GROMACS .gro file of C-alpha atoms in nm:
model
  266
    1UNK     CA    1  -2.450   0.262   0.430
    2UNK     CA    2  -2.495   0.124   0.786
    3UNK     CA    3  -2.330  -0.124   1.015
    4UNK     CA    4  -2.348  -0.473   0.913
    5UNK     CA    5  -2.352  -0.604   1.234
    6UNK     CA    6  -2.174  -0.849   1.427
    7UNK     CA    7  -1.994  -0.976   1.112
    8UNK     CA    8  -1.601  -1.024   1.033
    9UNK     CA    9  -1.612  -0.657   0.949
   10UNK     CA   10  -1.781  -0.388   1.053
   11UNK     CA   11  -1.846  -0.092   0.868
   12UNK     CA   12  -1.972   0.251   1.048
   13UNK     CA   13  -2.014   0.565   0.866
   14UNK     CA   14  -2.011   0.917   1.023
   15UNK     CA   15  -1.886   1.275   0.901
   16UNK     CA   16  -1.826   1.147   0.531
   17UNK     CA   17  -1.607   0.816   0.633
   18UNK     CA   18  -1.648   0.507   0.656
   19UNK     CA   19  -1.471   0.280   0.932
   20UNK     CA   20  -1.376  -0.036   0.827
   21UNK     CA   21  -1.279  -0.270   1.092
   22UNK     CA   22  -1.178  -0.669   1.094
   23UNK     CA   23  -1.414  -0.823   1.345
   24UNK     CA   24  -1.203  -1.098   1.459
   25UNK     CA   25  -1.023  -0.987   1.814
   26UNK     CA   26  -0.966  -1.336   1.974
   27UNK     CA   27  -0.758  -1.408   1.652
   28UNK     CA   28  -0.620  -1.064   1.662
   29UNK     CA   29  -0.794  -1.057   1.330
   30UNK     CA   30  -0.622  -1.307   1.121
   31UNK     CA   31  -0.753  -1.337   0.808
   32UNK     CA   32  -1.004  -1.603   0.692
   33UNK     CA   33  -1.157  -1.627   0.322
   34UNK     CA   34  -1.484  -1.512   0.447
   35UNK     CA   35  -1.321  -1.186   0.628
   36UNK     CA   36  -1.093  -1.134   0.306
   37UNK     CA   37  -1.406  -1.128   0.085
   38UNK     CA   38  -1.605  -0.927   0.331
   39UNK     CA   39  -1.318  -0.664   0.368
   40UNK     CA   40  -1.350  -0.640   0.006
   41UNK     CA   41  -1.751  -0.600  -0.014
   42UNK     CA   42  -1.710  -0.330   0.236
   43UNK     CA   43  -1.403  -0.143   0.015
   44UNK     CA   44  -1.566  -0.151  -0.274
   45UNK     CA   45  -1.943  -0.043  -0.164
   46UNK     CA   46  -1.780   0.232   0.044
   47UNK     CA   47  -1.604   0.383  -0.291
   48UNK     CA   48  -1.935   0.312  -0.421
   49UNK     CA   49  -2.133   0.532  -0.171
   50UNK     CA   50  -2.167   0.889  -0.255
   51UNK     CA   51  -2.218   0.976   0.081
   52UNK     CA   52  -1.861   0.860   0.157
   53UNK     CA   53  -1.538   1.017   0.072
   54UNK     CA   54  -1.258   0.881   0.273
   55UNK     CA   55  -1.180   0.562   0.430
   56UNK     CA   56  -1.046   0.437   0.766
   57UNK     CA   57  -0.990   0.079   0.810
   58UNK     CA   58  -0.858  -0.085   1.100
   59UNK     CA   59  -0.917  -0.361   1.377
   60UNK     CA   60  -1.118  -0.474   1.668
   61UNK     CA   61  -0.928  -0.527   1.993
   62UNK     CA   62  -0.560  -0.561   2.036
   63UNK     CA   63  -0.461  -0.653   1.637
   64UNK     CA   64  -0.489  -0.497   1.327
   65UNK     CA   65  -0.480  -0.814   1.189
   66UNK     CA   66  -0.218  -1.108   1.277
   67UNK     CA   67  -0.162  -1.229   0.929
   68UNK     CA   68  -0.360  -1.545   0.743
   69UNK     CA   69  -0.509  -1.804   1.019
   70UNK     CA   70  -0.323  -2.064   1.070
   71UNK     CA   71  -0.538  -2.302   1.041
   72UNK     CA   72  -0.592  -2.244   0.638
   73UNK     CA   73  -0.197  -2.288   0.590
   74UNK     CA   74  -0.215  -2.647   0.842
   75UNK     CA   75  -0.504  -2.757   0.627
   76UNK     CA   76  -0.325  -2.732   0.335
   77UNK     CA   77  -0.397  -2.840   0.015
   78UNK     CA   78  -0.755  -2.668  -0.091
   79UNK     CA   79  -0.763  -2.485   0.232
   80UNK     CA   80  -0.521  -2.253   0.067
   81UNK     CA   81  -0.597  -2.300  -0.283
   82UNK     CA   82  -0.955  -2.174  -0.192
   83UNK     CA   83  -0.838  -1.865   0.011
   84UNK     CA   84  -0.554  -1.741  -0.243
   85UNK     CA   85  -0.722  -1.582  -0.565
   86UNK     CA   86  -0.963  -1.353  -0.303
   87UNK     CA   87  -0.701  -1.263  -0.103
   88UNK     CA   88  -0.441  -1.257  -0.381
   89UNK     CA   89  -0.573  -0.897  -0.475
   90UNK     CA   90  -0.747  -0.739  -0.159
   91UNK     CA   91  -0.387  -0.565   0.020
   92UNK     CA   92  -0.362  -0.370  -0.289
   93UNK     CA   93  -0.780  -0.296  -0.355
   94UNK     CA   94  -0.781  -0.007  -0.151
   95UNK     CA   95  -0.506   0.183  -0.382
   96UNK     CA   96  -0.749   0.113  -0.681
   97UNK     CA   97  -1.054   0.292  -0.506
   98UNK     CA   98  -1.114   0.641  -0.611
   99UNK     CA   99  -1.128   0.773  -0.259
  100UNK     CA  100  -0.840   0.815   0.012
  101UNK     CA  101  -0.788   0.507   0.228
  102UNK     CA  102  -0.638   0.567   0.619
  103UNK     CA  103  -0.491   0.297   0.780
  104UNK     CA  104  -0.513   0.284   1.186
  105UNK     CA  105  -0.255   0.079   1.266
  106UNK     CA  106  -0.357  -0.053   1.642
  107UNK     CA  107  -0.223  -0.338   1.720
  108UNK     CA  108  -0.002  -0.650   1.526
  109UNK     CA  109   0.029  -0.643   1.161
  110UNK     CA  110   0.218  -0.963   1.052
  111UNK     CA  111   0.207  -1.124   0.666
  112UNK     CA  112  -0.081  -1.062   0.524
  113UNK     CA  113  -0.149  -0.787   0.807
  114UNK     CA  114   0.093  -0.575   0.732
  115UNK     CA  115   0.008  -0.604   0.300
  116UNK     CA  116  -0.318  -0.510   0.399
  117UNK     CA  117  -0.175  -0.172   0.629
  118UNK     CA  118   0.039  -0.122   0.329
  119UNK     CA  119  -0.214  -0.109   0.099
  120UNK     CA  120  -0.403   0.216   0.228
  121UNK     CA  121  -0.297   0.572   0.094
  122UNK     CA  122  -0.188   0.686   0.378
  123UNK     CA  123  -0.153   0.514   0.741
  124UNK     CA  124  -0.142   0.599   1.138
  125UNK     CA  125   0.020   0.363   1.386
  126UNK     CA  126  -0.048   0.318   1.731
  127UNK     CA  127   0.289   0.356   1.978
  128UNK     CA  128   0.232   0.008   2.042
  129UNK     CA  129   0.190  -0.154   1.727
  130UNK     CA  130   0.400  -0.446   1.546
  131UNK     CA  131   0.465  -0.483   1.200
  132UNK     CA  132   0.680  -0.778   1.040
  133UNK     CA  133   0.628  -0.971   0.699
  134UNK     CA  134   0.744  -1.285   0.883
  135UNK     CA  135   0.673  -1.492   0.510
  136UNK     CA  136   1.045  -1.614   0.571
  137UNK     CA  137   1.000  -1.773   0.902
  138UNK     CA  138   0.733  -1.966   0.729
  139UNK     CA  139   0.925  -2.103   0.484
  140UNK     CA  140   0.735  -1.829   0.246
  141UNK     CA  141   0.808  -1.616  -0.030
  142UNK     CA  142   0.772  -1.266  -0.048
  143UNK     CA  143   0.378  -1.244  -0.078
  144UNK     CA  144   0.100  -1.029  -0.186
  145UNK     CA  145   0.320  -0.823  -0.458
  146UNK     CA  146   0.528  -0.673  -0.113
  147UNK     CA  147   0.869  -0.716  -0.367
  148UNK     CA  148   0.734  -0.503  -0.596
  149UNK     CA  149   0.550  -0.286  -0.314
  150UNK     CA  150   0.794  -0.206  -0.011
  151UNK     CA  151   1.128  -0.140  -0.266
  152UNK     CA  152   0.920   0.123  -0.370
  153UNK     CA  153   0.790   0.249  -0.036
  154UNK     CA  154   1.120   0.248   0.161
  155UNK     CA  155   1.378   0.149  -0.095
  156UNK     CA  156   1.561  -0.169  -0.201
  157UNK     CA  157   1.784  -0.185   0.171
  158UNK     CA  158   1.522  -0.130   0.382
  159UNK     CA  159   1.270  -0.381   0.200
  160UNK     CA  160   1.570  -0.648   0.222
  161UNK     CA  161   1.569  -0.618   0.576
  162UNK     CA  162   1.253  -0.626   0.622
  163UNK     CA  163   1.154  -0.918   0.433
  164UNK     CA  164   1.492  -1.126   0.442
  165UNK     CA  165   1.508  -1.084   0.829
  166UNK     CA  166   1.101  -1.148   0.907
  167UNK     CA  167   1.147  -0.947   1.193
  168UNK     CA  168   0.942  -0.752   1.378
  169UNK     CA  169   0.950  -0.365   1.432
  170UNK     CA  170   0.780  -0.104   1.669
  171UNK     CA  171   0.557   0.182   1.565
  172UNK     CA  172   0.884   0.397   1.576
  173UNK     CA  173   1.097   0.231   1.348
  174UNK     CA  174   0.798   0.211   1.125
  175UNK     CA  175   0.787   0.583   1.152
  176UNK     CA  176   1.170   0.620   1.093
  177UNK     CA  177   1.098   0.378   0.769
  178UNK     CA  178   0.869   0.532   0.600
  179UNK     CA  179   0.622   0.253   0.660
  180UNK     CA  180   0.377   0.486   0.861
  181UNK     CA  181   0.254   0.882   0.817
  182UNK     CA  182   0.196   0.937   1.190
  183UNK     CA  183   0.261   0.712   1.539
  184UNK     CA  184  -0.008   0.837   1.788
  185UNK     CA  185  -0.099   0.715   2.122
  186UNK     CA  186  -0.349   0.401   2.134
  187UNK     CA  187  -0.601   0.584   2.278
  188UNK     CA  188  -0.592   0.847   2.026
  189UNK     CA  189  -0.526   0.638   1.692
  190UNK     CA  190  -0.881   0.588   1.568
  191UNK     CA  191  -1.000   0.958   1.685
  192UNK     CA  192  -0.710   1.081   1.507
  193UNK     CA  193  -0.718   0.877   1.179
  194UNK     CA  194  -1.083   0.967   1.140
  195UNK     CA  195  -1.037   1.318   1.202
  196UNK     CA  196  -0.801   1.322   0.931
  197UNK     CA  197  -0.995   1.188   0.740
  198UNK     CA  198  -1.332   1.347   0.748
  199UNK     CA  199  -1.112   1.670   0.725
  200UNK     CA  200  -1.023   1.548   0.325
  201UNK     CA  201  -1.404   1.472   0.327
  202UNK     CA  202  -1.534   1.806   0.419
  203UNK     CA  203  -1.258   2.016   0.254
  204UNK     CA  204  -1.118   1.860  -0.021
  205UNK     CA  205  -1.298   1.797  -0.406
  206UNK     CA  206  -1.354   1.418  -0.465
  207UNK     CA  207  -1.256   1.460  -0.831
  208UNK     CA  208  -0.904   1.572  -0.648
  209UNK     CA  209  -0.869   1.288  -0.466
  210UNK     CA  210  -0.933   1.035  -0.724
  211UNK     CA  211  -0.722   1.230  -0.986
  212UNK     CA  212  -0.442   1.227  -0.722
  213UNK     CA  213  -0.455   0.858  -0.650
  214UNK     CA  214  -0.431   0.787  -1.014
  215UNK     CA  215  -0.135   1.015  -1.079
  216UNK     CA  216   0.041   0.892  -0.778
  217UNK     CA  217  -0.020   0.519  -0.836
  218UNK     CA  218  -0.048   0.549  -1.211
  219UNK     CA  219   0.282   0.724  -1.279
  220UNK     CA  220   0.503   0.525  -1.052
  221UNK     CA  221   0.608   0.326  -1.371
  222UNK     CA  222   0.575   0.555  -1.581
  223UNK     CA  223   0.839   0.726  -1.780
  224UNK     CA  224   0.826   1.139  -1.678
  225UNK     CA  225   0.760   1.254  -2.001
  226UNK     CA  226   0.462   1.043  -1.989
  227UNK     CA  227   0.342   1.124  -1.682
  228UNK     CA  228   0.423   1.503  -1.774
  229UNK     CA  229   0.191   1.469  -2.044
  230UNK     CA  230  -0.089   1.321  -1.855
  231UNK     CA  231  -0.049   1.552  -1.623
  232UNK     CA  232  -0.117   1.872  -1.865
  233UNK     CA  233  -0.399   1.725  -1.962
  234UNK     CA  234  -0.575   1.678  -1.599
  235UNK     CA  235  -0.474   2.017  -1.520
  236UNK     CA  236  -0.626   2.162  -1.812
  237UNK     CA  237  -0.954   1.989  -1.733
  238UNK     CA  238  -0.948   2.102  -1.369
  239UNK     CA  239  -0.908   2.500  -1.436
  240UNK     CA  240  -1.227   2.417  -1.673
  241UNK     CA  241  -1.400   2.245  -1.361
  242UNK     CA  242  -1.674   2.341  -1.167
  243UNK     CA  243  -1.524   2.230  -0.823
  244UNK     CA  244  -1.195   2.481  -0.914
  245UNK     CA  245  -1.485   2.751  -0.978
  246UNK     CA  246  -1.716   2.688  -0.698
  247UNK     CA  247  -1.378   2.690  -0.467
  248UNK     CA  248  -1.247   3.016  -0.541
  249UNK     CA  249  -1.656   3.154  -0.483
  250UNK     CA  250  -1.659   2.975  -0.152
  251UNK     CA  251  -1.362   3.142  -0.071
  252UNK     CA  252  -1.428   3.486  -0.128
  253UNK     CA  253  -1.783   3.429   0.028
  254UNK     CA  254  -1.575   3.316   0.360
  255UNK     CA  255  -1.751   2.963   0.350
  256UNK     CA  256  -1.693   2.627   0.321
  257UNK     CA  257  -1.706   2.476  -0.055
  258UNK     CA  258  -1.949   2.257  -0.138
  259UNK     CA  259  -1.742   2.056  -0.454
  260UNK     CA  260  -1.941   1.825  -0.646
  261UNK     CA  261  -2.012   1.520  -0.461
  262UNK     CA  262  -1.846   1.163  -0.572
  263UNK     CA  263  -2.102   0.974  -0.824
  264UNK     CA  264  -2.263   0.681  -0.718
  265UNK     CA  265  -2.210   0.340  -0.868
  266UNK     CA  266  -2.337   0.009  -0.894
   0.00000   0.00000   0.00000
């Protein structure tokens, strides 16, 4: 999987990632129906790929993405109607893909923008980046499942704030929050987020990573007896698994393991 050129999104691959990035930097990439269902295409044929095992996504120029464009809420009417079931979904897609998704934070992430950072596994913020749900300076609602979402992420207080207030917070705060893993120097956010990455793509099984997500994601409303037995059972698969054997060989060859590779799907 290649670039796709000078599209809404751009998609590079290189060491076992691929970058996804919203190709809209005079609008500090605020989100259109055809960028929400080309985000998607780009998720889903990544998790597809079995050349690639972890995800980056994040924006061209000075925004990660500024939240829906105006211009679909002034319309009105159809405008919206039409952009709402795509984009209803696509903050939370990347926590249904069976490989890790990195957020790089680098610039404003505002309504929509900041579901979309939100929905990635784990994410990296610039020093100068902006986040706010702003939905109730809008005269909004709390959108894109973020009531269900951020009470879980940074508890019932915090989320209040957050989306009662519509402000806006730095990087830091973010950091303090729980909102982001990591705040990093501009300069150094995509180099770093991909470098994380490709690091889970060179060392770590892909049947891990998928098996994690589910647990993590899949268990969060679960009761724990539940979740306990679930868990026995994927454990008891994985000490049958050739990745576990082919690990414990690789170490005690002193080399690298090479774990069975994601499968490939339509």
């Amino acid at each position: 999987m290649g670039a796709l050129g000078e599209s809404v999104v751009l998609v590079e691959v290189e060491r076992g990632v691929a970058v996804v990035t919203l190709n809209r930097p005079q609008a500090l990439n605020a989100m259109t129906l055809e960028m929400s269902l080309a985000y998607s295409e780009a998720l889903l044929a990544a998790d597809a790929d079995p050349e690639v095992r972890a995800i980056v996504v994040t924006g061209a120029g000075r925004g990660f993405c500024a939240g829906a464009d105006l211009g679909i809420l002034e319309q009105g009417g159809d405008a919206i109607r039409k952009f709402l079931p795509p984009a209803k979904d696509m903050p939370r897609l990347a926590l249904a893909l069976s490989k890790p998704v990195v957020a790089a934070i680098n610039g404003h992430a505002v309504g929509i923008g900041f579901a979309y950072a939100l929905g990635s596994d784990v994410r990296f913020a610039a020093s100068t980046a902006k986040l706010a749900t702003a939905f109730s300076r809008l005269g909004l609602v709390a959108e894109y499942g973020l009531s269900y979402q951020l009470p879980r992420l940074i508890g019932v207080s915090a989320a209040m704030d957050l989306l009662l207030s519509g402000r806006t917070i730095d990087a830091a705060e973010a950091l303090s929050l729980g909102l982001v893993n990591r705040v990093v120097e501009p300069e150094e956010l995509l180099p770093a987020a991909i470098a994380y990455a490709a690091d889970m793509a060179e060392n770590c099984a892909p049947s891990s990573l998928a098996a994690i997500k589910h647990q993590v994601y899949g268990h969060l409303d679960l009761a724990e007896p539940e979740a306990l037995t679930e868990t026995l059972g994927l454990m008891d698969a994985s000490f049958g698994g050739a990745d576990l054997a082919e690990a414990l060989l690789a170490r005690n060859e002193k080399r690298k393991p090479v774990f069975t590779p994601p499968p490939a799907r339509p």
